[in-house]
Amino acid sequence: MSRTGVPDDAIRRVAAAGADDAGGLPVELLGDFLDVLSDAVCEGKPLQRRQLHRFRARGEEAAQQGVALRALLDLYLSSAWRLWGELPAVVAAQSDPTAVVAAGEVMLRAVDDAVAELAEGFQLARRSLVRSQVSARREFVDDLLTGGADVVGLLGRASGFGLHLSGPHAVAVVTAAREFTDDNPLVRAVERAVLGSKGDADALVASKSGKLVVVFAAPDRDAVDHVLAGIRSALGPGTDDDGRVQLQRRALNGTWQIAVGRPRATASGVVASYREALDALDLAQRLSLDARVIDARDLLVYRVLVNDRPAVTDLIHTLLTPLLEARGGAGPMIDTLLAYFSAGGNTAKTARDLHLSVRAVTYRLDRIRELTGQNVNDPNDSFALHAAVLGAKLLDWPATELT
C-alpha cells in the first residue's frame, strides 16, 4: 500500500484501465501521475512546480514518440477519474462527507494543472519537431503559398505544421530593408508572439523571398487584429531579453511594414490572401504609404485604378498634362495634391507635411486651378483630381511616359 492509503495493486489496475481507454498507450507515459495525484488529494495540497515540470517532460516524450495529443489526454483523464473511487476520502465518504468535497476540489485543480503542463510540453515539443524538419517545411510553405500542389494532399500535410485549413485564414507579409531568413531570431520572436506561450495557435510563420510570412486562422476581425498586434510587438521596439533579437531589431531600424490580405477559406484562399498582401505592399510602395500596417481591404479602390490602366491613362492625360507647364514640372504639383487630399483638405497640415509655408501651398493650389481648370474646393473636381494623382503615382507619371 502506498503512503497515501491507495493500494499499489489499485494504482496498477487504474493505470492499466486508463491505458486501455486511450487505445493501448504505454502505461509508462503516466509516470508517477497517479501517485502524485493521490498524494496531493490525501494531503490536501496543490501540486508543486517541480512536480508539474515532470508532466511537461512527459508531454514532450509523448510528442517525440508520435503519440496523438487526444490519446495522451485520454490516458491521463481516464486514469484520474478511475483513481477517484480508490481514494481513502471517497471510500470513507459515509463517515466524513465533507472530506469528499475537499478531496474533489484538490483533485480537480491537480488534474487541471497537470494536464495543462502535459499539453504545453507536448505542443512545444511538437513545434520543435516541426522546426527540425526544415526541408519538408520549406517545401510545404512553397506549395501552400504558390498553390502548385494537390489541394487534398496539401490539406493533409497542413495539420502536421499546425494549420487546419477548413476555416478562414489570412496571410500577413512583412517586408523590411533587410531580408528575413528562417534562422533570423526575429522570425522566432514573431512565431512566439503569434503562437502564444502554449504553442497551440493555428498559425505558421516562415520566411519566403526575403519577406516574413504569417499564415493564421482568421475567424473574425479580432483574430486579425490580435495577430497583427503580436507581429508589431515582436518587431519592436521591445524589451526582449534575447540579445540576438534586440540586435536584429536595431538592424531593421524601424524599416518594416506589414501587409495583410483578406481572410478566405481552404488552401486556395491562403494563396489568394498571400497574393493580395504582396499586391498591397507593392501599392503602398508606389503610393508612398508609410503606415506600419497596410490592410488589403483598404486598398481596393487603388486596385480598381491599376486594373483599368487605359482609363487611368486617359484621366492623367486629360487632367494632369497641363501641370507639365508649371515651374519645376508636374512632380511638385502632384505631391502637393496628394498631401492636400491626405490631410483632408487642411492647408496648414499640408504645409507642415511638405515643409512649406501655407502661402506656398495656397499658391500651388491656385496654380493647379489655373492650369487644369479644376478647383480642389469643388467636390466633383476634387474627386477627379484625387483619382488622377493616385493613378499618376501608381503609374509613376510623369517620370514614366504613358502610352
PDB file of N, CA, C and O in Angstrom, residues 114-143:
ATOM      1  N   ALA A 114      -1.913  19.526 -13.957  1.00  0.00           N
ATOM      2  CA  ALA A 114      -1.060  18.500 -14.560  1.00  0.00           C
ATOM      3  C   ALA A 114      -1.306  18.384 -16.062  1.00  0.00           C
ATOM      4  O   ALA A 114      -0.360  18.321 -16.864  1.00  0.00           O
ATOM      5  N   VAL A 115      -2.581  18.369 -16.461  1.00  0.00           N
ATOM      6  CA  VAL A 115      -2.910  18.225 -17.880  1.00  0.00           C
ATOM      7  C   VAL A 115      -2.470  19.458 -18.673  1.00  0.00           C
ATOM      8  O   VAL A 115      -2.026  19.347 -19.824  1.00  0.00           O
ATOM      9  N   ALA A 116      -2.570  20.639 -18.068  1.00  0.00           N
ATOM     10  CA  ALA A 116      -2.110  21.862 -18.744  1.00  0.00           C
ATOM     11  C   ALA A 116      -0.616  21.776 -19.037  1.00  0.00           C
ATOM     12  O   ALA A 116      -0.156  22.125 -20.141  1.00  0.00           O
ATOM     13  N   GLU A 117       0.170  21.336 -18.065  1.00  0.00           N
ATOM     14  CA  GLU A 117       1.614  21.193 -18.268  1.00  0.00           C
ATOM     15  C   GLU A 117       1.904  20.107 -19.296  1.00  0.00           C
ATOM     16  O   GLU A 117       2.797  20.237 -20.135  1.00  0.00           O
ATOM     17  N   LEU A 118       1.162  19.026 -19.235  1.00  0.00           N
ATOM     18  CA  LEU A 118       1.325  17.929 -20.179  1.00  0.00           C
ATOM     19  C   LEU A 118       1.101  18.407 -21.616  1.00  0.00           C
ATOM     20  O   LEU A 118       1.917  18.147 -22.511  1.00  0.00           O
ATOM     21  N   ALA A 119       0.001  19.122 -21.813  1.00  0.00           N
ATOM     22  CA  ALA A 119      -0.336  19.609 -23.154  1.00  0.00           C
ATOM     23  C   ALA A 119       0.674  20.638 -23.642  1.00  0.00           C
ATOM     24  O   ALA A 119       1.048  20.646 -24.816  1.00  0.00           O
ATOM     25  N   GLU A 120       1.130  21.507 -22.720  1.00  0.00           N
ATOM     26  CA  GLU A 120       2.106  22.522 -23.124  1.00  0.00           C
ATOM     27  C   GLU A 120       3.414  21.872 -23.556  1.00  0.00           C
ATOM     28  O   GLU A 120       4.007  22.251 -24.570  1.00  0.00           O
ATOM     29  N   GLY A 121       3.873  20.909 -22.773  1.00  0.00           N
ATOM     30  CA  GLY A 121       5.094  20.205 -23.151  1.00  0.00           C
ATOM     31  C   GLY A 121       4.949  19.508 -24.489  1.00  0.00           C
ATOM     32  O   GLY A 121       5.866  19.516 -25.321  1.00  0.00           O
ATOM     33  N   PHE A 122       3.779  18.901 -24.716  1.00  0.00           N
ATOM     34  CA  PHE A 122       3.518  18.217 -25.978  1.00  0.00           C
ATOM     35  C   PHE A 122       3.551  19.201 -27.141  1.00  0.00           C
ATOM     36  O   PHE A 122       4.210  18.957 -28.156  1.00  0.00           O
ATOM     37  N   GLN A 123       2.830  20.324 -27.001  1.00  0.00           N
ATOM     38  CA  GLN A 123       2.735  21.286 -28.102  1.00  0.00           C
ATOM     39  C   GLN A 123       4.090  21.898 -28.440  1.00  0.00           C
ATOM     40  O   GLN A 123       4.451  22.034 -29.614  1.00  0.00           O
ATOM     41  N   LEU A 124       4.840  22.275 -27.416  1.00  0.00           N
ATOM     42  CA  LEU A 124       6.136  22.898 -27.667  1.00  0.00           C
ATOM     43  C   LEU A 124       7.112  21.902 -28.291  1.00  0.00           C
ATOM     44  O   LEU A 124       7.900  22.257 -29.173  1.00  0.00           O
ATOM     45  N   ALA A 125       7.052  20.652 -27.827  1.00  0.00           N
ATOM     46  CA  ALA A 125       7.914  19.631 -28.419  1.00  0.00           C
ATOM     47  C   ALA A 125       7.512  19.367 -29.870  1.00  0.00           C
ATOM     48  O   ALA A 125       8.364  19.174 -30.741  1.00  0.00           O
ATOM     49  N   ARG A 126       6.200  19.390 -30.104  1.00  0.00           N
ATOM     50  CA  ARG A 126       5.713  19.185 -31.460  1.00  0.00           C
ATOM     51  C   ARG A 126       6.201  20.284 -32.387  1.00  0.00           C
ATOM     52  O   ARG A 126       6.621  20.030 -33.527  1.00  0.00           O
ATOM     53  N   ARG A 127       6.163  21.506 -31.895  1.00  0.00           N
ATOM     54  CA  ARG A 127       6.655  22.621 -32.698  1.00  0.00           C
ATOM     55  C   ARG A 127       8.147  22.466 -32.976  1.00  0.00           C
ATOM     56  O   ARG A 127       8.631  22.749 -34.074  1.00  0.00           O
ATOM     57  N   SER A 128       8.901  22.011 -31.977  1.00  0.00           N
ATOM     58  CA  SER A 128      10.338  21.823 -32.165  1.00  0.00           C
ATOM     59  C   SER A 128      10.613  20.753 -33.213  1.00  0.00           C
ATOM     60  O   SER A 128      11.528  20.885 -34.037  1.00  0.00           O
ATOM     61  N   LEU A 129       9.817  19.702 -33.184  1.00  0.00           N
ATOM     62  CA  LEU A 129       9.980  18.649 -34.178  1.00  0.00           C
ATOM     63  C   LEU A 129       9.690  19.169 -35.581  1.00  0.00           C
ATOM     64  O   LEU A 129      10.389  18.844 -36.543  1.00  0.00           O
ATOM     65  N   VAL A 130       8.645  19.991 -35.671  1.00  0.00           N
ATOM     66  CA  VAL A 130       8.302  20.570 -36.971  1.00  0.00           C
ATOM     67  C   VAL A 130       9.420  21.459 -37.474  1.00  0.00           C
ATOM     68  O   VAL A 130       9.786  21.446 -38.653  1.00  0.00           O
ATOM     69  N   ARG A 131       9.995  22.263 -36.553  1.00  0.00           N
ATOM     70  CA  ARG A 131      11.073  23.153 -36.953  1.00  0.00           C
ATOM     71  C   ARG A 131      12.299  22.385 -37.435  1.00  0.00           C
ATOM     72  O   ARG A 131      13.059  22.870 -38.276  1.00  0.00           O
ATOM     73  N   SER A 132      12.482  21.180 -36.881  1.00  0.00           N
ATOM     74  CA  SER A 132      13.656  20.387 -37.272  1.00  0.00           C
ATOM     75  C   SER A 132      13.499  19.807 -38.675  1.00  0.00           C
ATOM     76  O   SER A 132      14.472  19.417 -39.310  1.00  0.00           O
ATOM     77  N   GLN A 133      12.280  19.750 -39.158  1.00  0.00           N
ATOM     78  CA  GLN A 133      12.043  19.209 -40.487  1.00  0.00           C
ATOM     79  C   GLN A 133      12.101  20.346 -41.515  1.00  0.00           C
ATOM     80  O   GLN A 133      11.129  20.688 -42.183  1.00  0.00           O
ATOM     81  N   VAL A 134      13.272  20.932 -41.622  1.00  0.00           N
ATOM     82  CA  VAL A 134      13.416  22.164 -42.404  1.00  0.00           C
ATOM     83  C   VAL A 134      13.053  21.958 -43.869  1.00  0.00           C
ATOM     84  O   VAL A 134      12.309  22.739 -44.458  1.00  0.00           O
ATOM     85  N   SER A 135      13.551  20.910 -44.460  1.00  0.00           N
ATOM     86  CA  SER A 135      13.314  20.690 -45.878  1.00  0.00           C
ATOM     87  C   SER A 135      11.834  20.474 -46.171  1.00  0.00           C
ATOM     88  O   SER A 135      11.271  21.089 -47.092  1.00  0.00           O
ATOM     89  N   ALA A 136      11.204  19.598 -45.375  1.00  0.00           N
ATOM     90  CA  ALA A 136       9.780  19.322 -45.592  1.00  0.00           C
ATOM     91  C   ALA A 136       8.947  20.568 -45.334  1.00  0.00           C
ATOM     92  O   ALA A 136       7.973  20.836 -46.043  1.00  0.00           O
ATOM     93  N   ARG A 137       9.343  21.332 -44.346  1.00  0.00           N
ATOM     94  CA  ARG A 137       8.591  22.542 -44.006  1.00  0.00           C
ATOM     95  C   ARG A 137       8.709  23.574 -45.124  1.00  0.00           C
ATOM     96  O   ARG A 137       7.735  24.226 -45.491  1.00  0.00           O
ATOM     97  N   ARG A 138       9.918  23.738 -45.660  1.00  0.00           N
ATOM     98  CA  ARG A 138      10.116  24.707 -46.735  1.00  0.00           C
ATOM     99  C   ARG A 138       9.302  24.323 -47.957  1.00  0.00           C
ATOM    100  O   ARG A 138       8.684  25.161 -48.613  1.00  0.00           O
ATOM    101  N   GLU A 139       9.311  23.033 -48.276  1.00  0.00           N
ATOM    102  CA  GLU A 139       8.528  22.563 -49.419  1.00  0.00           C
ATOM    103  C   GLU A 139       7.039  22.826 -49.202  1.00  0.00           C
ATOM    104  O   GLU A 139       6.326  23.247 -50.128  1.00  0.00           O
ATOM    105  N   PHE A 140       6.576  22.595 -47.975  1.00  0.00           N
ATOM    106  CA  PHE A 140       5.160  22.832 -47.677  1.00  0.00           C
ATOM    107  C   PHE A 140       4.809  24.311 -47.811  1.00  0.00           C
ATOM    108  O   PHE A 140       3.777  24.661 -48.390  1.00  0.00           O
ATOM    109  N   VAL A 141       5.648  25.179 -47.272  1.00  0.00           N
ATOM    110  CA  VAL A 141       5.394  26.628 -47.353  1.00  0.00           C
ATOM    111  C   VAL A 141       5.315  27.068 -48.799  1.00  0.00           C
ATOM    112  O   VAL A 141       4.412  27.824 -49.193  1.00  0.00           O
ATOM    113  N   ASP A 142       6.266  26.609 -49.616  1.00  0.00           N
ATOM    114  CA  ASP A 142       6.265  26.989 -51.031  1.00  0.00           C
ATOM    115  C   ASP A 142       5.001  26.485 -51.734  1.00  0.00           C
ATOM    116  O   ASP A 142       4.372  27.220 -52.509  1.00  0.00           O
ATOM    117  N   ASP A 143       4.626  25.245 -51.464  1.00  0.00           N
ATOM    118  CA  ASP A 143       3.418  24.686 -52.094  1.00  0.00           C
ATOM    119  C   ASP A 143       2.165  25.424 -51.632  1.00  0.00           C
ATOM    120  O   ASP A 143       1.254  25.679 -52.423  1.00  0.00           O
TER     121      ASP A 143
END
